[in-house]
mmCIF file of C-alpha atoms and ligand atoms in Angstrom:
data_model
loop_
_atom_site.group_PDB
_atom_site.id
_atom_site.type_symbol
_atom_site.label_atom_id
_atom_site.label_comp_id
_atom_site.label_asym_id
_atom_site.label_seq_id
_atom_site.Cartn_x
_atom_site.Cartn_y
_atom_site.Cartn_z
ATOM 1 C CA UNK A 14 0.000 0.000 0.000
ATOM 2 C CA UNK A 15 3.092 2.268 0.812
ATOM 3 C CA UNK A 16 4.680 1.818 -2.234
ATOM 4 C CA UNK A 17 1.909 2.681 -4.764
ATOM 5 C CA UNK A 18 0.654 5.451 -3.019
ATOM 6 C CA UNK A 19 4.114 6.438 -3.314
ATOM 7 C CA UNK A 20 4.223 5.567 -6.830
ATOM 8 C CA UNK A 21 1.277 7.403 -8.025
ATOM 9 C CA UNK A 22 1.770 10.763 -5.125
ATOM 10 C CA UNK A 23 5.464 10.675 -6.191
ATOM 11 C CA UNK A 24 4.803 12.489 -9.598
ATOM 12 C CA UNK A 25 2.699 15.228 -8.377
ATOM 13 C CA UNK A 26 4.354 18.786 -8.882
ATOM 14 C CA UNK A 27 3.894 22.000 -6.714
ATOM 15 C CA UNK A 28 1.667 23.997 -9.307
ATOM 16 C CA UNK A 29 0.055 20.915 -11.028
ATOM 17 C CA UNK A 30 -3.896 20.428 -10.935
ATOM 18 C CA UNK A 31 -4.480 17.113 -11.095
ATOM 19 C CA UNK A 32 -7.711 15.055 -11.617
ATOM 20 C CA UNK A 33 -8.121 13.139 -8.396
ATOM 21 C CA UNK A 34 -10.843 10.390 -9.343
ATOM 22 C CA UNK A 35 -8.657 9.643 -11.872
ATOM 23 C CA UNK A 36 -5.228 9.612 -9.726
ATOM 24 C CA UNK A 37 -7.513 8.154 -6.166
ATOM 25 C CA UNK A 38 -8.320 4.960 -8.647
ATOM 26 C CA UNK A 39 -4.934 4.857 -9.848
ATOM 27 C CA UNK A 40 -4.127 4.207 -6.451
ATOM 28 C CA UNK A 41 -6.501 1.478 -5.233
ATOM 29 C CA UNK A 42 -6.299 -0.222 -9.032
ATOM 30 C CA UNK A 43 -2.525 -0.910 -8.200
ATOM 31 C CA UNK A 44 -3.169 -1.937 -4.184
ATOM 32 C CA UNK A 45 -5.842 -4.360 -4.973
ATOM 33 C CA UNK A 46 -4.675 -5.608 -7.971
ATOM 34 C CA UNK A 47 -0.888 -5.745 -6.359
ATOM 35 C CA UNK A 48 -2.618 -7.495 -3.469
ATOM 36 C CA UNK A 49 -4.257 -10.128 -5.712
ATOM 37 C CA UNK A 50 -1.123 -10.543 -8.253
ATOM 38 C CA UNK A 51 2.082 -10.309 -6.841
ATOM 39 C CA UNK A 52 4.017 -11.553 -9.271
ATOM 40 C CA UNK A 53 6.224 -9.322 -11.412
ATOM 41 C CA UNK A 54 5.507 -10.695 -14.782
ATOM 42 C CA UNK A 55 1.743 -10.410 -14.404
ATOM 43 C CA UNK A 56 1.789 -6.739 -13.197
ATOM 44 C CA UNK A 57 0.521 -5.604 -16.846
ATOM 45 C CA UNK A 58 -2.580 -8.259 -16.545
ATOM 46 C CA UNK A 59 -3.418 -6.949 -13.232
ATOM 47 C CA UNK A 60 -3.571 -3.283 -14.393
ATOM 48 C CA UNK A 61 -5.384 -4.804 -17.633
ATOM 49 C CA UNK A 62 -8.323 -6.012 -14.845
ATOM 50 C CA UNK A 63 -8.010 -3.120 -13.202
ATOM 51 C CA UNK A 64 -8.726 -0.639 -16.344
ATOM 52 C CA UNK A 65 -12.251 -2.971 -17.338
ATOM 53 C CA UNK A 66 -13.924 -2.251 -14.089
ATOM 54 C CA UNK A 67 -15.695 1.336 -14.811
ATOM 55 C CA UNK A 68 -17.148 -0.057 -17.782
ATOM 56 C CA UNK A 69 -18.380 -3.616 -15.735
ATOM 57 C CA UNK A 70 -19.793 -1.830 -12.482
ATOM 58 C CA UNK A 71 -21.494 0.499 -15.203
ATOM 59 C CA UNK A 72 -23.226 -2.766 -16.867
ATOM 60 C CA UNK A 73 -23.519 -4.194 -13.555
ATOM 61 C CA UNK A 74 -26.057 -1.046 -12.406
ATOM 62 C CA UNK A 75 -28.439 -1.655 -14.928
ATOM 63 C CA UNK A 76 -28.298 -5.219 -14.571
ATOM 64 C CA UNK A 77 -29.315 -4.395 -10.562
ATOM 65 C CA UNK A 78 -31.796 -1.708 -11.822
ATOM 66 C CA UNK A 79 -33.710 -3.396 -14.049
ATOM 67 C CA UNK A 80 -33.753 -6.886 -12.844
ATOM 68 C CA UNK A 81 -34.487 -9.512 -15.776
ATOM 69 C CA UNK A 82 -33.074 -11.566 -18.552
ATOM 70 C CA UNK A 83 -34.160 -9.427 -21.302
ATOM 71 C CA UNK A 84 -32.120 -5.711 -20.355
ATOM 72 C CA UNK A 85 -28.882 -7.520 -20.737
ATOM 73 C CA UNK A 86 -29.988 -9.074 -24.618
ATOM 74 C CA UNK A 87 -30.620 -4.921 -25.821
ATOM 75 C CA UNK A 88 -27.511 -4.035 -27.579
ATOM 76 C CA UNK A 89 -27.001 -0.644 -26.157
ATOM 77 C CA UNK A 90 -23.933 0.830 -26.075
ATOM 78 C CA UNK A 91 -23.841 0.004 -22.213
ATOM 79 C CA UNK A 92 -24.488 -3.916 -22.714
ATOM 80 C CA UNK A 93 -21.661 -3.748 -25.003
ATOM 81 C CA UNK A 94 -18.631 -2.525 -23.187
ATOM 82 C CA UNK A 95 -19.925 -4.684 -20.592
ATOM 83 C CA UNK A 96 -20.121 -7.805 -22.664
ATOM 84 C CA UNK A 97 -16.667 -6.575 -24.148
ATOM 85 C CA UNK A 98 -14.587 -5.932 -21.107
ATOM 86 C CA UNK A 99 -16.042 -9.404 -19.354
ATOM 87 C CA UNK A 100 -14.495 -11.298 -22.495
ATOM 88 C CA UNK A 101 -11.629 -9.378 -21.960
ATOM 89 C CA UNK A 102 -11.379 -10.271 -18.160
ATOM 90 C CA UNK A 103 -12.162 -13.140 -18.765
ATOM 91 C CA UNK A 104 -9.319 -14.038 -21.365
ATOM 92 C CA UNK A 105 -7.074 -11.887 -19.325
ATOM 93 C CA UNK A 106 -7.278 -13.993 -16.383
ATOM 94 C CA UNK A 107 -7.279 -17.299 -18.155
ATOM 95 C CA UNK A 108 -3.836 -16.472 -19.335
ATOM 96 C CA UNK A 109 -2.590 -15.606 -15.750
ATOM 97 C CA UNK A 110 -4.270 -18.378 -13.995
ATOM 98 C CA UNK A 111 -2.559 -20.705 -16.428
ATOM 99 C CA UNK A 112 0.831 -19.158 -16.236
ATOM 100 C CA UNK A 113 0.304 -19.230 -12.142
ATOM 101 C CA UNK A 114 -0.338 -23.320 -12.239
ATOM 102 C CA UNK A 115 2.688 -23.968 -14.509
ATOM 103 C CA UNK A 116 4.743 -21.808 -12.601
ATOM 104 C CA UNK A 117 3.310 -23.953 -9.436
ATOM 105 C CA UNK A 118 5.163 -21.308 -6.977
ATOM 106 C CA UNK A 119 3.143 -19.957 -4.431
ATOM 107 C CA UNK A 120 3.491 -16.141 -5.142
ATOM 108 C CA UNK A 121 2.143 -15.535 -1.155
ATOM 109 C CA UNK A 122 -0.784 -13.416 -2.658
ATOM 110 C CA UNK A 123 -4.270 -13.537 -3.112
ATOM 111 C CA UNK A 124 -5.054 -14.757 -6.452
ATOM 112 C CA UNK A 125 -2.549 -18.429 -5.143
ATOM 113 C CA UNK A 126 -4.898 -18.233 -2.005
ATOM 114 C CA UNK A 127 -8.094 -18.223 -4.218
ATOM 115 C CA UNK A 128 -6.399 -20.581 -6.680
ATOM 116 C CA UNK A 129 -5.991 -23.342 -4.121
ATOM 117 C CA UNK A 130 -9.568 -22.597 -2.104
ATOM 118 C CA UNK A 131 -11.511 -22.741 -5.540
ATOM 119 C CA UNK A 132 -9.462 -26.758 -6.580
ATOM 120 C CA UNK A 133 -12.276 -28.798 -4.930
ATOM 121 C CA UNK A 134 -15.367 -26.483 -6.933
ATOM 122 C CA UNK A 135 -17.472 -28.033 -9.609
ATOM 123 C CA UNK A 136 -15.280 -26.011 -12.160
ATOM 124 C CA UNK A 137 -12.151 -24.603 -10.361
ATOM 125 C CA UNK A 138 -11.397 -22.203 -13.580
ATOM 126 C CA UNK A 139 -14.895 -20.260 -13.444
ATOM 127 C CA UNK A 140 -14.845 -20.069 -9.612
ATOM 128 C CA UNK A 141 -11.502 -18.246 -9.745
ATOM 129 C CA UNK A 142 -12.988 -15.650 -12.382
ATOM 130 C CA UNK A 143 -15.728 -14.787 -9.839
ATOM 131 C CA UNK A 144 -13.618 -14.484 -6.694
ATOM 132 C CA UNK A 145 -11.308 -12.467 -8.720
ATOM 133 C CA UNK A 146 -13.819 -10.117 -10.638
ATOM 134 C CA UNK A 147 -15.752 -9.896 -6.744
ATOM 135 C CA UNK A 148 -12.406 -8.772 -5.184
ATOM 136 C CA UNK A 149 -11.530 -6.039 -7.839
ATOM 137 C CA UNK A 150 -14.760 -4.911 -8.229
ATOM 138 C CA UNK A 151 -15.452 -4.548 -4.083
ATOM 139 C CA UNK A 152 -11.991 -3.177 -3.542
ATOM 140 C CA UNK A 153 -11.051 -0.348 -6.092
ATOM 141 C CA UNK A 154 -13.956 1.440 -7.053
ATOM 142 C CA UNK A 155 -15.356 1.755 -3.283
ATOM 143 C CA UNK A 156 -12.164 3.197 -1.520
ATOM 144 C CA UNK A 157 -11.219 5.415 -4.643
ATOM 145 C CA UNK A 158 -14.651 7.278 -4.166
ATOM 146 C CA UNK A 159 -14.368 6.757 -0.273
ATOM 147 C CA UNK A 160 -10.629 8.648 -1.051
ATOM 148 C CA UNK A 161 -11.768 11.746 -3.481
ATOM 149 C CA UNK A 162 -15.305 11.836 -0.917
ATOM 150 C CA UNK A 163 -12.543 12.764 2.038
ATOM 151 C CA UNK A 164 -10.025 15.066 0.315
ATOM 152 C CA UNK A 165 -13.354 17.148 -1.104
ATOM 153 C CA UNK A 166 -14.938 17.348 2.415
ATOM 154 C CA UNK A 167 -11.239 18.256 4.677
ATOM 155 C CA UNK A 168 -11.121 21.020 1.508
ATOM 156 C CA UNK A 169 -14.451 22.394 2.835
ATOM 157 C CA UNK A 170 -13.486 22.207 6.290
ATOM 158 C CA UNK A 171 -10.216 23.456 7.001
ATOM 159 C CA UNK A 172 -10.439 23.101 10.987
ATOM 160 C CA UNK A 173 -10.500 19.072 10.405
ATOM 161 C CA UNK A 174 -8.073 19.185 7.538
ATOM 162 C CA UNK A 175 -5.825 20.863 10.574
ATOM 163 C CA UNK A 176 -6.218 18.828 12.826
ATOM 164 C CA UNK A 177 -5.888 15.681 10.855
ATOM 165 C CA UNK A 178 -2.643 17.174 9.739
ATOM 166 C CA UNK A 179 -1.412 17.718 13.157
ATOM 167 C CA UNK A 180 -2.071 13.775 13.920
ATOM 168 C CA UNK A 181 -0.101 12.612 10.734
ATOM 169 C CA UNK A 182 2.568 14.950 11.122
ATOM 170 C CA UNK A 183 3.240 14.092 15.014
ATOM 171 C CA UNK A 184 2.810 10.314 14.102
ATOM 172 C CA UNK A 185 5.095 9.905 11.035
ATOM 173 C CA UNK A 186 7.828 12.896 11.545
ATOM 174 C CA UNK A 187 8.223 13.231 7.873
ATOM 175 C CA UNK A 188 8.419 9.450 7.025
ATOM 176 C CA UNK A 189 5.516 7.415 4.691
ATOM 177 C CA UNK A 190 3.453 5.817 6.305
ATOM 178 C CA UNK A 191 2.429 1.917 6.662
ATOM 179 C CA UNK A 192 0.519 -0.369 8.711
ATOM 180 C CA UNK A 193 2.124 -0.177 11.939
ATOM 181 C CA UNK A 194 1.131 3.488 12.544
ATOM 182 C CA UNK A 195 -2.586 2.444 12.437
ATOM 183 C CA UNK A 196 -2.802 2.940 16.276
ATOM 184 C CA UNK A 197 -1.210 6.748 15.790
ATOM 185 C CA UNK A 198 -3.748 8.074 13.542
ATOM 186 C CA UNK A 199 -6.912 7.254 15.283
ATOM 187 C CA UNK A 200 -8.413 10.436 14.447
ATOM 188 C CA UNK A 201 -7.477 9.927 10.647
ATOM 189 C CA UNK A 202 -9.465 7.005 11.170
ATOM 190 C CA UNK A 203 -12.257 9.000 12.209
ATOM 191 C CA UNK A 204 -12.379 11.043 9.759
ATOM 192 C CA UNK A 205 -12.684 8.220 7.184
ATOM 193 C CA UNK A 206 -15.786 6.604 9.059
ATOM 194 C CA UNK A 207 -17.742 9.841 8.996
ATOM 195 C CA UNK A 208 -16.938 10.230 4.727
ATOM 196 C CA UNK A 209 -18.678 6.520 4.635
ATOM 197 C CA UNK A 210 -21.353 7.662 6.503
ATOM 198 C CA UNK A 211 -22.289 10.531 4.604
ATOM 199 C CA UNK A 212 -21.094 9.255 1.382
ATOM 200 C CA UNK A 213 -21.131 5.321 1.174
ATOM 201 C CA UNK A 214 -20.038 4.160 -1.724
ATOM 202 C CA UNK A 215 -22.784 1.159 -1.674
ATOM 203 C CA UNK A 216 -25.292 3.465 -1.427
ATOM 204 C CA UNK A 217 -27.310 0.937 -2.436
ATOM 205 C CA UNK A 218 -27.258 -2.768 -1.341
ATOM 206 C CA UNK A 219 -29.486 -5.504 -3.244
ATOM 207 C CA UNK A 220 -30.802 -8.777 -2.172
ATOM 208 C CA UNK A 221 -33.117 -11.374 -3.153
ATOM 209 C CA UNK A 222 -35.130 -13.608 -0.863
ATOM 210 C CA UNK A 223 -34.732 -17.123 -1.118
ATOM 211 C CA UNK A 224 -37.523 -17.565 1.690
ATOM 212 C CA UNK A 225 -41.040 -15.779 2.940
ATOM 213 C CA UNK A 226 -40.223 -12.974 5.189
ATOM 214 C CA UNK A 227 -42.766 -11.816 7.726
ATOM 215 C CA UNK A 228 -42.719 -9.173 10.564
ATOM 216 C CA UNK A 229 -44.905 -7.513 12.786
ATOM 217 C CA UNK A 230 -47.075 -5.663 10.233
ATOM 218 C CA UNK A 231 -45.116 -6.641 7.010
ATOM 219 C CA UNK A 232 -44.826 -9.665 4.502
ATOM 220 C CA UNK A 233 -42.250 -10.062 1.782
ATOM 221 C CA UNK A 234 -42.584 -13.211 -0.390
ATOM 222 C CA UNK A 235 -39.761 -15.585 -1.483
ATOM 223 C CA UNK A 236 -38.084 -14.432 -4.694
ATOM 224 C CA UNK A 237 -38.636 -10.784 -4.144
ATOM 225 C CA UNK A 238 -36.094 -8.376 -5.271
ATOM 226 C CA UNK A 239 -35.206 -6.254 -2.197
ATOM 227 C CA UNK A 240 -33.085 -2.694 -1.693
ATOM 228 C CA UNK A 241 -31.669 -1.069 1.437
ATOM 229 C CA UNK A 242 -29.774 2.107 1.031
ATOM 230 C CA UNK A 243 -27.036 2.978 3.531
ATOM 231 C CA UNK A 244 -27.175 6.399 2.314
ATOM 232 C CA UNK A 245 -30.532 7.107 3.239
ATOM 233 C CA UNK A 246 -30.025 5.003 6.218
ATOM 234 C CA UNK A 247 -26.875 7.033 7.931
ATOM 235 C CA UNK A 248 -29.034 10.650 7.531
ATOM 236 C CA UNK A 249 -31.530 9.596 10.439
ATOM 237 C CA UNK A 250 -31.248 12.198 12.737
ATOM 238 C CA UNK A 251 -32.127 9.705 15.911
ATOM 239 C CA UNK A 252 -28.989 7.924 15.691
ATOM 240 C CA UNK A 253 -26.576 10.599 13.841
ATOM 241 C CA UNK A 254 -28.043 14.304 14.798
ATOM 242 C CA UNK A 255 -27.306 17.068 12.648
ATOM 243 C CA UNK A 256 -26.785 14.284 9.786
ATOM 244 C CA UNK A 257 -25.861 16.382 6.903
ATOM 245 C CA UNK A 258 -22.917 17.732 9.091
ATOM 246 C CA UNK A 259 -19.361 15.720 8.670
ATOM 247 C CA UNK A 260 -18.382 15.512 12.549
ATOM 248 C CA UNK A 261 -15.765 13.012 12.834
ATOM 249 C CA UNK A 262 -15.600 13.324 16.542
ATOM 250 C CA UNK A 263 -19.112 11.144 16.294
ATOM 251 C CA UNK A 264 -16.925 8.384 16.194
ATOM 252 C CA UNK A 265 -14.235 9.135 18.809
ATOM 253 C CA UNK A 266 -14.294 6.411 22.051
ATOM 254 C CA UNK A 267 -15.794 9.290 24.361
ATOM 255 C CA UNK A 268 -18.952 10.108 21.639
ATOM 256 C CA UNK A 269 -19.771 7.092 19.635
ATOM 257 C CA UNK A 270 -22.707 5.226 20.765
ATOM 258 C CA UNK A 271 -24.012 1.268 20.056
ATOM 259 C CA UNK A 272 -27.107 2.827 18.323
ATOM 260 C CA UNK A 273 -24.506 4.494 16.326
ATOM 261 C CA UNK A 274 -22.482 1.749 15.854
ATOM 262 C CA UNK A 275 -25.606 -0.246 14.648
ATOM 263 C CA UNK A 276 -27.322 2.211 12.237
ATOM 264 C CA UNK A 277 -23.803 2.264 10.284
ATOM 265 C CA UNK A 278 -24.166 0.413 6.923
ATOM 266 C CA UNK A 279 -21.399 1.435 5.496
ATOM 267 C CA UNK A 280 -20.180 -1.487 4.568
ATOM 268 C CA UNK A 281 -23.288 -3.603 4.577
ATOM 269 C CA UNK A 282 -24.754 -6.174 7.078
ATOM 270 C CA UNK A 283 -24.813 -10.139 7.420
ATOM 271 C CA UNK A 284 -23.168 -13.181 5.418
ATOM 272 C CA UNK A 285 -22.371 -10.803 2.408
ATOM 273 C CA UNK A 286 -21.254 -7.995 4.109
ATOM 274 C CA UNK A 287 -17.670 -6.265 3.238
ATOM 275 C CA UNK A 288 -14.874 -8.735 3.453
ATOM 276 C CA UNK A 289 -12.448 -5.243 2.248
ATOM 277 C CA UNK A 290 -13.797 -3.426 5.014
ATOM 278 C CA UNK A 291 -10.216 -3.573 7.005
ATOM 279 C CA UNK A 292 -8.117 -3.442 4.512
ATOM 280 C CA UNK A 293 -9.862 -0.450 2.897
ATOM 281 C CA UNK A 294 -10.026 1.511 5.392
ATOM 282 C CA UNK A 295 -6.340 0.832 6.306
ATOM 283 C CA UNK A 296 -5.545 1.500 2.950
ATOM 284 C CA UNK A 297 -7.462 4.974 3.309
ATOM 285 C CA UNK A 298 -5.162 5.463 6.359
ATOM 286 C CA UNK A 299 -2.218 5.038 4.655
ATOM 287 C CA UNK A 300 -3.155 7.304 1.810
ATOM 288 C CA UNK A 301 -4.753 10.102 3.586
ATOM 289 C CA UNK A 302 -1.598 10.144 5.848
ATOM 290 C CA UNK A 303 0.646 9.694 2.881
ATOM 291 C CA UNK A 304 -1.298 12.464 0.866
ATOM 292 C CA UNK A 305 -1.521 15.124 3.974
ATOM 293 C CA UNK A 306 1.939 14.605 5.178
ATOM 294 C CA UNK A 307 3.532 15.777 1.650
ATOM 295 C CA UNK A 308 1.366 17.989 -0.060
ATOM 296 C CA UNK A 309 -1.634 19.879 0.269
ATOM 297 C CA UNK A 310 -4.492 19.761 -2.070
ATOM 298 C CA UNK A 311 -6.891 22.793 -2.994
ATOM 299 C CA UNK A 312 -9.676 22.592 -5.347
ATOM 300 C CA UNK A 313 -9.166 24.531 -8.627
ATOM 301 C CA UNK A 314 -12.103 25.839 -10.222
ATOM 302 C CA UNK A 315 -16.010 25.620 -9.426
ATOM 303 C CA UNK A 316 -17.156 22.624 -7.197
ATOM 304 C CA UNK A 317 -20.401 20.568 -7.148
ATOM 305 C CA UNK A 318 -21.378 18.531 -4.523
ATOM 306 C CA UNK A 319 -24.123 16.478 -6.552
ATOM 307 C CA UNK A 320 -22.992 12.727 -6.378
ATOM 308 C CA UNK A 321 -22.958 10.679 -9.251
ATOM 309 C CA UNK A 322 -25.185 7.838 -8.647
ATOM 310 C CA UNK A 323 -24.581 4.295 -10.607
ATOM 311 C CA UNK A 324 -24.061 1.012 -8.929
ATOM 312 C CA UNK A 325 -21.607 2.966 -6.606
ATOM 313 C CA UNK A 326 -22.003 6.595 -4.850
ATOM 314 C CA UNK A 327 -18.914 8.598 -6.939
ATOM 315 C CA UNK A 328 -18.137 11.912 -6.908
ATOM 316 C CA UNK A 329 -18.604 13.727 -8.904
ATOM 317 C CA UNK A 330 -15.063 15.305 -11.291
ATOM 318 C CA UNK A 331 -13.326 16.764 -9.129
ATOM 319 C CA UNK A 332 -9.514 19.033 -9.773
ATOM 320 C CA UNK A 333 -7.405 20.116 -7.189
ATOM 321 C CA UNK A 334 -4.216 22.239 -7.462
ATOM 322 C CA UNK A 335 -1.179 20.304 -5.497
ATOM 323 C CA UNK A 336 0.539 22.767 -3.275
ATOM 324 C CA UNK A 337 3.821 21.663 -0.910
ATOM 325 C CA UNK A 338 2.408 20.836 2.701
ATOM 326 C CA UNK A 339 1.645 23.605 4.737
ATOM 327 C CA UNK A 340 2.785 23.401 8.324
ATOM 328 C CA UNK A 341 0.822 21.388 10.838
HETATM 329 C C1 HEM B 13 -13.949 2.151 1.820
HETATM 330 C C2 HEM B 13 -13.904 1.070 1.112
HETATM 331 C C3 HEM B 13 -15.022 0.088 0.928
HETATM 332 C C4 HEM B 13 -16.383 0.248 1.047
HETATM 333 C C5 HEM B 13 -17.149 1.517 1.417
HETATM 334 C C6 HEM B 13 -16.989 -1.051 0.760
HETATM 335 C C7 HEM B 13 -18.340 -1.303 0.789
HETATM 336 C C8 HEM B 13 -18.919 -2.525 0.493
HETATM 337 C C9 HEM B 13 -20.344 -2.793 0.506
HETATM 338 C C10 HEM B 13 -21.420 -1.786 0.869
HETATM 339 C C11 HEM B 13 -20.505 -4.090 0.142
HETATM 340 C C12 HEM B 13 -21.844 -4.828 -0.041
HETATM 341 C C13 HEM B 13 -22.172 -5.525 1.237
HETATM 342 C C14 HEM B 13 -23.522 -6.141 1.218
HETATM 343 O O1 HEM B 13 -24.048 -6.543 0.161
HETATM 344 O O2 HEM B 13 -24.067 -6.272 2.324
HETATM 345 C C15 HEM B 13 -19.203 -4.649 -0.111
HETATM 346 C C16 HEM B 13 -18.961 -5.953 -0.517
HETATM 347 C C17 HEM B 13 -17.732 -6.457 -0.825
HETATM 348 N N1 HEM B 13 -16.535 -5.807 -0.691
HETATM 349 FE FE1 HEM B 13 -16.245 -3.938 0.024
HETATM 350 N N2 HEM B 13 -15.995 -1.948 0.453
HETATM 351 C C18 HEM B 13 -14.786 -1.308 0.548
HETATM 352 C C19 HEM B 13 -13.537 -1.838 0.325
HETATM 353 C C20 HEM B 13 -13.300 -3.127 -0.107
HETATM 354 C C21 HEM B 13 -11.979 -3.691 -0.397
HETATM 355 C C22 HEM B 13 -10.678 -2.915 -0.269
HETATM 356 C C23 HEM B 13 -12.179 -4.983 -0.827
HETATM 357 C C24 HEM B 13 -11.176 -6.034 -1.282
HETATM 358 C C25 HEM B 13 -9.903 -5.881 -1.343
HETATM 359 C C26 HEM B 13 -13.605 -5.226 -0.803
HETATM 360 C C27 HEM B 13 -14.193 -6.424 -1.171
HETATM 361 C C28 HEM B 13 -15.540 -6.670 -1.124
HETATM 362 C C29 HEM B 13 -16.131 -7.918 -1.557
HETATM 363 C C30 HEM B 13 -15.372 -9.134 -2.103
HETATM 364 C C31 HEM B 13 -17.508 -7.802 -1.367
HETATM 365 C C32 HEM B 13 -18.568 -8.844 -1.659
HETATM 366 C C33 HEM B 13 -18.806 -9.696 -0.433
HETATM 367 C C34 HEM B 13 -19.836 -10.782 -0.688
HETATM 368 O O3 HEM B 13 -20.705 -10.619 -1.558
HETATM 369 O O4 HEM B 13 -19.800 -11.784 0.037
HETATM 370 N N3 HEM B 13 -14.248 -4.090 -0.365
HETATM 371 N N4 HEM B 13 -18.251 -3.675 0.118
#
């Protein structure tokens, strides 16, 4: 995680404006995929997977919108990038799979975890594909919006962008950061809940029933196609009051509350919640920390604050100017 925030921050330039959904996803492309594919010579394929996601969680949306097997047959242009880049996943990560059992090393990543879990399935090869395409698509996409959400929301409030900057700067002393300064930055940590609460990038979470549900004055039948948003959910003033307001001190020890700790869906609830949630939000850490302690970001030109809503909560384009760090 160090090293390709490091990569990617590394070629910023005092003066430069830089798009940062396109440079926040540059970052969690290479920390997922890196995770997931470790080994050198299948770097490019990893970045390959990486590049086909927009156009797959775009597909994917419609697919969740408009539930059926006849959407999907239309050939509109959005059916056909999506058909287009699966292929191309899908022939992308044939070739490294193969290369990964003739090599028969364990490369001590994710993808020769999920190669060895998936050898007892019905067909090992297609079970791999669907771990693989889960992982990327629940781990880039998500803490790239999570990242941009953040450095938009410190911009607009400079007394939290201080004080987060006082935290990184007393807990790294000029060096990057990595995992073992998780316990220094709780407050950094903080301030990452609070941007999932008000902007969660599953702002909407899907499920079917495979069973009648009843409850006190309510029936849902077997089959059903059901929604829950988080989004909605984390702006009830009960549990979080003044909801529209980023407070990260909500979630400090002395503040936070169970209620609190209950009504966050942030990274959804039950057998298919988050499995990412940890190491997204420790790869947020790192970043945030990274970010902060060498430059400071200020947006350049005219800001909206209307998200972009598609199977994930993005924001929307957003520029900032790159400027040395100012003092904490
Ligand atoms: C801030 C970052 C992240 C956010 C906000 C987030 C949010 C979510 C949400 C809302 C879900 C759906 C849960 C549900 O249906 O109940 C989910 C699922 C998932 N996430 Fe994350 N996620 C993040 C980071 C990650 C990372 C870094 C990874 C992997 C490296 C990851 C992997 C997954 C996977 C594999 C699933 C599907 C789990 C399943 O269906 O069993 N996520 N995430």
């Amino acid at each position: 995680m160090r090293d390709c925030v490091a990569e990617v921050t590394g070629s910023w330039q005092p003066g430069q404006v830089i798009d940062v959904n396109e440079e926040m996803h540059r970052i969690t492309a290479k920390v997922t995929s890196r995770a997931l594919i470790s080994a050198e010579e299948a770097r490019p394929a990893a970045a390959r997977l990486a590049r086909a996601l927009p156009d797959i969680l775009r597909g994917l949306y419609w697919r969740m919108v408009i539930p059926g097997s006849l959407f999907p047959r239309i050939p509109l242009p959005v059916n056909r990038r999506f058909d287009h880049q699966m292929r191309h996943t899908r022939h992308t990560l044939d070739q490294v799979v193969s290369h990964y059992r003739t090599t028969t090393t364990d490369h001590g990543d994710l993808l020769s975890m999920v190669i060895t879990a998936c050898e007892q399935e019905h067909d090992p090869q297609q079970a791999v594909y669907d771990q693989v395409v889960t992982i990327l698509m629940g781990g880039v996409e998500t803490t790239a919006a999570t990242l941009v959400w953040l450095l938009r929301l410190i911009n607009s409030h400079p007394h939290i962008r201080q004080r987060l900057l006082a935290e990184v700067t007393g807990a790294l002393g000029g060096r990057p950061p990595d995992h073992t300064d998780l316990d220094d930055l709780p407050y950094t940590q903080q301030v990452i809940t609070e941007t999932v609460r008000l902007y969660p990038a599953g702002w909407i979470v899907s499920r079917s029933t495979t069973a009648d549900v009843h409850w006190n004055e309510g029936h849902i039948s077997a089959g059903a196609d059901v929604f829950y948003s988080p989004y909605a959910l984390h702006r009830d003033p009960e549990p979080f009051p003044d909801p529209e307001a980023f407070i990260p001190d909500r979630w400090s020890p002395e503040q936070v509350t169970p209620a609190q700790r209950q009504a966050f869906f942030g990274f959804g609830v039950g057998r298919r919640k988050c499995i990412g949630d940890v190491f997204g939000v420790t790869e947020a850490t790192i970043a945030v920390a990274a970010i902060l302690s060498r430059r400071h970001l200020e947006h350049d030109g005219p800001v909206t604050d209307r998200p972009l809503i598609g199977t994930l909560l993005m924001a929307p384009p957003t520029r900032m100017r790159v400027q040395p760090a100012t003092p904490a």
